[in-house]
Coordinates of C-alpha atoms in Angstrom, one line a residue:
M1 CA 100.0 97.0 116.2
I2 CA 100.6 97.1 112.4
G3 CA 103.2 99.8 112.8
S4 CA 105.2 97.9 115.4
M5 CA 105.2 94.8 113.3
F6 CA 106.3 96.7 110.2
N7 CA 109.2 98.4 112.1
S8 CA 110.2 95.0 113.6
Y9 CA 110.4 93.5 110.1
C10 CA 112.4 96.5 108.8
E11 CA 115.0 96.3 111.6
E12 CA 115.4 92.5 111.1
F13 CA 115.6 93.1 107.3
D14 CA 118.3 95.8 107.6
A15 CA 120.4 93.8 110.1
L16 CA 120.2 90.8 107.7
N17 CA 121.2 92.9 104.8
Q18 CA 124.2 94.2 106.6
N19 CA 125.3 90.7 107.5
I20 CA 124.9 89.6 103.9
L21 CA 126.9 92.6 102.6
S22 CA 129.7 91.8 105.1
R23 CA 129.9 88.2 104.0
I24 CA 130.0 89.2 100.3
G25 CA 132.8 91.6 101.1
Q26 CA 134.8 88.7 102.7
L27 CA 134.3 86.6 99.6
K28 CA 135.4 89.4 97.3
S29 CA 138.5 90.1 99.4
G30 CA 139.7 86.5 99.0
D31 CA 139.6 85.7 102.8
F32 CA 138.7 82.1 102.0
E33 CA 140.9 81.6 98.9
A34 CA 143.0 79.1 100.8
D35 CA 140.0 77.2 102.2
P36 CA 137.5 76.2 99.5
S37 CA 135.4 74.3 101.9
A38 CA 134.9 77.3 104.2
R39 CA 134.2 79.4 101.2
R40 CA 131.4 77.0 100.1
N41 CA 130.0 77.1 103.6
V42 CA 129.8 80.9 103.5
L43 CA 128.0 80.7 100.1
R44 CA 125.4 78.3 101.6
Q45 CA 124.9 80.6 104.6
L46 CA 124.5 83.6 102.2
E47 CA 121.9 81.7 100.2
N48 CA 119.9 80.9 103.3
E49 CA 120.1 84.6 104.5
I50 CA 119.0 85.9 101.2
Q51 CA 115.9 83.6 101.3
Q52 CA 115.2 84.9 104.8
A53 CA 115.6 88.5 103.7
S54 CA 113.2 87.9 100.7
S55 CA 110.6 86.5 103.1
L56 CA 110.9 89.5 105.4
L57 CA 110.6 91.9 102.4
N58 CA 107.4 90.1 101.5
Q59 CA 106.0 90.5 105.0
M60 CA 106.9 94.2 105.0
N61 CA 105.1 94.6 101.7
I62 CA 101.9 92.9 103.1
E63 CA 102.0 95.1 106.2
A64 CA 102.4 98.2 104.2
R65 CA 99.4 97.4 102.0
T66 CA 97.3 96.5 105.0
A67 CA 98.1 99.8 106.8
S68 CA 97.6 101.8 103.6
N69 CA 100.6 103.9 104.7
S70 CA 102.4 105.8 101.9
E71 CA 105.6 106.1 104.1
Y72 CA 105.6 102.3 104.6
K73 CA 105.1 101.8 100.8
T74 CA 108.0 104.1 100.1
T75 CA 110.2 102.2 102.5
V76 CA 109.3 98.9 100.9
A77 CA 110.0 100.2 97.4
S78 CA 113.5 101.4 98.6
S79 CA 114.2 98.1 100.3
K80 CA 113.2 96.2 97.2
E81 CA 115.6 98.1 95.1
G82 CA 118.5 97.8 97.6
F83 CA 117.8 94.0 98.0
R84 CA 117.8 93.6 94.2
K85 CA 121.2 95.1 94.0
L86 CA 122.5 93.0 96.9
K87 CA 121.2 89.8 95.3
H88 CA 123.0 90.9 92.0
Q89 CA 126.3 91.3 93.9
F90 CA 125.8 87.9 95.5
E91 CA 125.1 86.2 92.1
Q92 CA 128.2 87.8 90.6
V93 CA 130.4 86.6 93.5
K94 CA 128.9 83.2 93.4
A95 CA 129.3 82.9 89.6
S96 CA 132.9 84.0 89.8
I97 CA 133.7 81.4 92.5
E98 CA 131.9 78.6 90.7
K99 CA 133.7 79.4 87.5
S100 CA 137.0 79.6 89.2
E101 CA 136.4 76.2 90.8
L102 CA 135.5 74.6 87.5
L103 CA 138.6 76.0 85.8
S104 CA 140.7 74.9 88.8
R105 CA 139.4 71.4 88.5
G106 CA 140.1 71.4 84.8
N107 CA 143.7 72.6 85.4
D108 CA 144.2 70.0 88.1
Q109 CA 143.1 67.3 85.6
A110 CA 145.5 68.7 83.0
T111 CA 148.4 68.6 85.5
E112 CA 147.5 65.1 86.6
Y113 CA 147.5 63.6 83.1
A114 CA 150.5 65.7 82.0
V115 CA 149.3 66.7 78.5
G116 CA 152.3 65.9 76.3
S117 CA 151.1 66.7 72.8
R118 CA 149.4 69.5 71.0
E119 CA 146.4 67.3 70.2
E120 CA 145.9 66.6 73.9
M121 CA 146.2 70.3 74.7
N122 CA 143.6 71.1 72.1
R123 CA 141.2 68.5 73.7
F124 CA 141.8 70.1 77.1
E125 CA 141.1 73.6 75.8
A126 CA 137.9 72.3 74.2
A127 CA 136.9 70.7 77.4
T128 CA 137.6 74.0 79.3
G129 CA 135.5 75.9 76.8
K130 CA 132.7 73.5 77.2
L131 CA 132.8 73.9 81.0
E132 CA 132.7 77.6 80.6
Q133 CA 129.7 77.3 78.3
Q134 CA 127.9 75.1 80.7
T135 CA 128.6 77.5 83.6
D136 CA 127.2 80.4 81.5
T137 CA 124.1 78.3 80.8
L138 CA 123.6 77.5 84.5
L139 CA 124.1 81.2 85.4
E140 CA 121.4 82.2 82.9
S141 CA 119.1 79.6 84.4
K142 CA 119.7 81.0 87.9
R143 CA 119.0 84.5 86.6
V144 CA 115.7 83.4 85.1
L145 CA 114.8 81.7 88.4
A146 CA 115.7 84.9 90.3
E147 CA 113.4 87.0 88.1
T148 CA 110.7 84.4 88.6
E149 CA 111.1 84.8 92.4
E150 CA 110.6 88.6 92.0
I151 CA 107.5 88.0 89.9
A152 CA 106.2 85.5 92.5
L153 CA 106.8 88.1 95.3
D154 CA 104.8 90.7 93.5
V155 CA 102.0 88.3 92.6
T156 CA 101.8 87.2 96.3
S157 CA 101.5 90.8 97.3
N158 CA 98.7 91.4 94.8
L159 CA 96.9 88.3 96.0
A160 CA 97.1 89.6 99.6
S161 CA 95.7 92.9 98.5
N162 CA 92.9 91.2 96.7
R163 CA 92.1 89.1 99.7
E164 CA 91.8 92.4 101.8
S165 CA 89.6 93.9 99.1
I166 CA 87.3 90.8 99.2
L167 CA 87.0 90.9 103.0
S168 CA 86.3 94.7 102.9
S169 CA 83.7 94.2 100.2
H170 CA 82.1 91.4 102.2
E171 CA 81.8 93.7 105.3
R172 CA 80.2 96.5 103.3
I173 CA 77.7 94.1 101.7
R174 CA 76.7 92.8 105.1
E175 CA 76.1 96.3 106.4
T176 CA 73.9 97.3 103.3
G177 CA 71.5 94.4 103.0
G178 CA 69.8 95.9 99.9
F179 CA 72.9 95.1 97.8
I180 CA 73.5 91.5 98.9
G181 CA 72.9 89.9 95.6
Q182 CA 75.1 92.3 93.7
G183 CA 77.9 92.0 96.3
Q184 CA 77.8 88.2 96.2
R185 CA 78.3 88.3 92.4
L186 CA 81.2 90.7 92.9
L187 CA 82.8 88.5 95.4
R188 CA 82.5 85.5 93.1
R189 CA 84.1 87.4 90.3
M190 CA 87.0 88.5 92.5
Q191 CA 87.5 85.0 93.9
L192 CA 87.5 83.6 90.4
R193 CA 90.0 86.2 89.2
E194 CA 92.3 85.3 92.2
S195 CA 92.0 81.6 91.4
R196 CA 93.0 82.3 87.8
R197 CA 96.0 84.3 88.9
K198 CA 97.1 81.5 91.2
L199 CA 96.6 79.0 88.3
V200 CA 98.6 81.2 85.9
L201 CA 101.4 81.6 88.5
T202 CA 101.5 77.9 89.1
G203 CA 101.7 77.2 85.4
V204 CA 104.5 79.7 84.9
M205 CA 106.5 78.2 87.8
V206 CA 106.1 74.7 86.5
F207 CA 107.0 75.8 82.9
L208 CA 110.2 77.6 84.1
F209 CA 111.1 74.6 86.3
L210 CA 110.8 72.3 83.3
V211 CA 112.8 74.6 81.2
F212 CA 115.5 74.7 83.9
I213 CA 115.6 70.9 84.0
L214 CA 115.7 70.7 80.2
I215 CA 118.7 73.2 80.1
I216 CA 120.6 71.2 82.7
Y217 CA 119.8 67.9 80.9
L218 CA 121.0 69.3 77.5
S219 CA 124.1 70.8 79.1
T220 CA 125.1 67.4 80.7
R221 CA 124.5 65.6 77.4
E222 CA 126.9 67.9 75.7

């Protein structure tokens, strides 16, 4: 049963990755250059598909740990590496498109107001530089959030593994009644450790979210 579920997740994950790779190729080739609206729709679809692929990868990881199958674990490790590279490609394409759109809007504004003096041109160049700086800041924030997502995925897998260990320990304790007291103390320690990990993870996520909000706030103030 576990094997069939794992294979099903793998097939769905591979198909989704192929679709993501195909869409990224379309964006790189400039198929939507003349239609910015369609290009933004493709970006949104890619973001949703990457989230789905991340969820599937998490399920594959849990199934591999449950089955204690070295081949499954090797497949998960390979899939993680491939998915990391795929996400990096997407972030690069998205950053390039967003930067291009920002500069395009800046150029449109320059044309609309017909900059007629060197002073006005200097102000425009300064505004363009500020836009690029804000774009770089936002991209860095997205990179931090992406890394946080990877950490959360690994921590979730560890929590699932700890839960399996707790259930297994509980079963062994029930079969050997002479060690009930010692087993209960072990379970309490493991449950406390898991609670602490959840608390630490929550704290890290809240902290990074606040940092992200602060970065955006400071960027908009500038």
